[in-house]
PDB file of C-alpha atoms in Angstrom:
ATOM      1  CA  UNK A  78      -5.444 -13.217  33.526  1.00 55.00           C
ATOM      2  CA  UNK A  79      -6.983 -10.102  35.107  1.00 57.00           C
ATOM      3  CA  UNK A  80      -9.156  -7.470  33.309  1.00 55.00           C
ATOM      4  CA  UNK A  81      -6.479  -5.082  33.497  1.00 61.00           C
ATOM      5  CA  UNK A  82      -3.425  -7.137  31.573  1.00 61.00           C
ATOM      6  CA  UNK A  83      -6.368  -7.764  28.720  1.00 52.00           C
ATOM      7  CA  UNK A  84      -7.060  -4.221  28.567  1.00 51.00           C
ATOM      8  CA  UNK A  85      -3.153  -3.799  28.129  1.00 57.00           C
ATOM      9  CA  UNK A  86      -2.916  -6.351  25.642  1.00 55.00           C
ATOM     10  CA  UNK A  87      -5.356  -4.801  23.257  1.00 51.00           C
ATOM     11  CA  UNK A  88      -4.816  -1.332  23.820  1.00 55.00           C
ATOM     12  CA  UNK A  89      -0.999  -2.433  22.564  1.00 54.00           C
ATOM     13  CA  UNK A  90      -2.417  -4.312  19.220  1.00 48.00           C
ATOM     14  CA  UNK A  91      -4.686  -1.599  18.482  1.00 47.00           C
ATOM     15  CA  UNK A  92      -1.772   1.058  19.062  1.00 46.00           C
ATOM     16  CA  UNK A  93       0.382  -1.119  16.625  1.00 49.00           C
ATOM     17  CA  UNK A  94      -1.900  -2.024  14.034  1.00 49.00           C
ATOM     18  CA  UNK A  95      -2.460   1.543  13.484  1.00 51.00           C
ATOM     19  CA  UNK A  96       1.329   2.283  12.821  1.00 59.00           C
ATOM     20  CA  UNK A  97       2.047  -0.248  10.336  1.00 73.00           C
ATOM     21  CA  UNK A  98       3.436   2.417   7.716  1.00 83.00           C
ATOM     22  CA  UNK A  99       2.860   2.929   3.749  1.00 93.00           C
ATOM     23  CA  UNK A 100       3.318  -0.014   1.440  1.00 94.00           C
ATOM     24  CA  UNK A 101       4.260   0.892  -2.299  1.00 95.00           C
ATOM     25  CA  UNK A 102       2.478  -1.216  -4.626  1.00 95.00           C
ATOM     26  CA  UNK A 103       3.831  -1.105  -8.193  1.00 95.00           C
ATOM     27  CA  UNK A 104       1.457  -2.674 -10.716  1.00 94.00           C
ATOM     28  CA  UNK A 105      -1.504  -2.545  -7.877  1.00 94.00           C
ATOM     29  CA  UNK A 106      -4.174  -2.105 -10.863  1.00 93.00           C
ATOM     30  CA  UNK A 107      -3.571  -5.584 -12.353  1.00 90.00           C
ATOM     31  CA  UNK A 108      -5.527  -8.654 -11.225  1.00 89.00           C
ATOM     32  CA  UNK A 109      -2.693  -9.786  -8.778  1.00 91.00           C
ATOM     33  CA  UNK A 110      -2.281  -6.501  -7.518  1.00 92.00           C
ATOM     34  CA  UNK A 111      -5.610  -5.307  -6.549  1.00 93.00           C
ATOM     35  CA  UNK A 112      -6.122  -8.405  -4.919  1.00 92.00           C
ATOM     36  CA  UNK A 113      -2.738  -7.868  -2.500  1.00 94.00           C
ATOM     37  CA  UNK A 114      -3.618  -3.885  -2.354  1.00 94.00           C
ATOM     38  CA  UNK A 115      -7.189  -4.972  -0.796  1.00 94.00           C
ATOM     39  CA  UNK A 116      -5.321  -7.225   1.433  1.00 93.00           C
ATOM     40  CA  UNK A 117      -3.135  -4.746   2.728  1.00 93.00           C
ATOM     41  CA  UNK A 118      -5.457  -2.112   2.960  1.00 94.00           C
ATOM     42  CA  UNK A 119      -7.855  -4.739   5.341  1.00 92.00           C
ATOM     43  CA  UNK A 120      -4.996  -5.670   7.202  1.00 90.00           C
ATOM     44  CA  UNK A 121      -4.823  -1.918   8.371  1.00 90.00           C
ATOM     45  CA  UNK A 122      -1.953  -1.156   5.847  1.00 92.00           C
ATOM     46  CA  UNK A 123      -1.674   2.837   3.886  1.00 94.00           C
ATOM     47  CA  UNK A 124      -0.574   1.959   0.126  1.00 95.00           C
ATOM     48  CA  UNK A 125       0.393   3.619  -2.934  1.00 96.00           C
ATOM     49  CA  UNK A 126      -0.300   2.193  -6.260  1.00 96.00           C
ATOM     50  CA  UNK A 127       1.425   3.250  -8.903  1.00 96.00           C
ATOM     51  CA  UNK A 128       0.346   2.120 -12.432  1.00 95.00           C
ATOM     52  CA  UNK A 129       0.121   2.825 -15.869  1.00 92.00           C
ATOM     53  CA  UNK A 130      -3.966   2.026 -15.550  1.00 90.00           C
ATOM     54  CA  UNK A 131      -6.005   3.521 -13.183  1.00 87.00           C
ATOM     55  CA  UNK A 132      -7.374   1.314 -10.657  1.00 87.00           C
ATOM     56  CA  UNK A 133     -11.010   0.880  -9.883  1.00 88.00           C
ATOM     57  CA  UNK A 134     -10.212   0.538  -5.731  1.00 91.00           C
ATOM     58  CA  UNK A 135     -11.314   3.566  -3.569  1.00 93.00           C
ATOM     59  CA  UNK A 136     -10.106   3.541   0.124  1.00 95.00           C
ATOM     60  CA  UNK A 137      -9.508   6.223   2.166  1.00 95.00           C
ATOM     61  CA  UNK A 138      -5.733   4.705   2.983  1.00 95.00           C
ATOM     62  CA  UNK A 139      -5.344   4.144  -0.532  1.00 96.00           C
ATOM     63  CA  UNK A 140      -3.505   6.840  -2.871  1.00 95.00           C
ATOM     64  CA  UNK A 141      -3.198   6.040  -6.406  1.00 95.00           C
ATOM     65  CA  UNK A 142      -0.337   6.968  -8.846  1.00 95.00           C
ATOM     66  CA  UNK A 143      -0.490   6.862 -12.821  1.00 94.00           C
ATOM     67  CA  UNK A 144       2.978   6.556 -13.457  1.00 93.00           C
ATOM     68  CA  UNK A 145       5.245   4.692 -16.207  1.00 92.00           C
ATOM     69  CA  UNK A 146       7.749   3.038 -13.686  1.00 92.00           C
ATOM     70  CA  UNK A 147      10.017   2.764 -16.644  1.00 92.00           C
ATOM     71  CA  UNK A 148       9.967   6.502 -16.786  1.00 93.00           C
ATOM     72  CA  UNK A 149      13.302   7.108 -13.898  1.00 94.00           C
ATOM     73  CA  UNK A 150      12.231  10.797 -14.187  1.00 96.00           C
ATOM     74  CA  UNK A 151       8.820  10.963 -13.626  1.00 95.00           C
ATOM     75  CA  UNK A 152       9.017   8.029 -10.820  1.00 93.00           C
ATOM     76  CA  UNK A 153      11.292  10.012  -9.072  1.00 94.00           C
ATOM     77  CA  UNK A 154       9.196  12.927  -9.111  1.00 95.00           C
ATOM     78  CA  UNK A 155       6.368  11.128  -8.452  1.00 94.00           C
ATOM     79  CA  UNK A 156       7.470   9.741  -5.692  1.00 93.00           C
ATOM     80  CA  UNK A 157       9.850  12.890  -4.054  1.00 94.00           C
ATOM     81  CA  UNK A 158       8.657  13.540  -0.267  1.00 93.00           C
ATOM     82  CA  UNK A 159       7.095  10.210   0.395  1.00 92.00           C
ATOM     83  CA  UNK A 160       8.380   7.713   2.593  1.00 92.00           C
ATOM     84  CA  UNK A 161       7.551   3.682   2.533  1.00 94.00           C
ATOM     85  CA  UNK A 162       7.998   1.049   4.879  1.00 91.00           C
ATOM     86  CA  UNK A 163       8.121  -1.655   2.491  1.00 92.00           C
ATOM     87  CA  UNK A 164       7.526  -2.276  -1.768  1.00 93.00           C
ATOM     88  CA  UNK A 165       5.821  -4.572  -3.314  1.00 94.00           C
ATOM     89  CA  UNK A 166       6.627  -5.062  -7.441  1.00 93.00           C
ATOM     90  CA  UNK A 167       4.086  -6.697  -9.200  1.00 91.00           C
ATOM     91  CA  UNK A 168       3.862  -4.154 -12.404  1.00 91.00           C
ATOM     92  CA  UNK A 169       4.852  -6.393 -15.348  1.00 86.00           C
ATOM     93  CA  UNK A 170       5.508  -5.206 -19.217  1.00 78.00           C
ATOM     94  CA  UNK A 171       3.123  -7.314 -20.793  1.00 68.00           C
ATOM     95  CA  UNK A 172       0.177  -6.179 -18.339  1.00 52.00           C
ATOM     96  CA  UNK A 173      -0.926  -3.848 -20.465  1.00 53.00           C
ATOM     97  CA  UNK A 174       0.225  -4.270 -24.142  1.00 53.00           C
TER      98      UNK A 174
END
């Protein structure tokens, strides 16, 4: 394999790692969650936690949501204008009771 066609290869994986779209993370705060959210974010992933707690992650790729998914009304608004390529539900009732 030539300098050239290795140039090409990496040059495509850096191109697609940096599309990989916007994961939505419900319940990101919890133990579970954070640990998938840092995942995500390493693996070159945006995300968007939403959460009834406030999570103690900062990353630039990382926007956080304090939202009661329960709530149809103010998820929807909360989430109006944003797009996601995939979700992830790990939120769970008894998380925070």
């Amino acid at each position: 394999m030539d300098l050239q066609s290795v140039s090409q290869k990496l040059e495509k994986i850096e191109t697609t790692n940096c599309n990989r779209g916007k994961i939505l993370v419900t319940g990101g705060s919890g133990f579970f969650g954070q640990i998938l959210l840092e995942r995500l974010l390493d693996d070159g992933y945006d995300c968007c936690n939403i959460d009834l707690k406030e999570t103690l992650l900062v990353h630039p790729r990382l926007e956080s949501l304090k939202v009661d998914i329960s709530d149809r009304e103010a998820l929807r608004h909360s989430l109006r204008g944003r797009k996601f390529s995939g979700i992830i539900h790990c939120a769970a009732v008894m998380a925070h009771v």
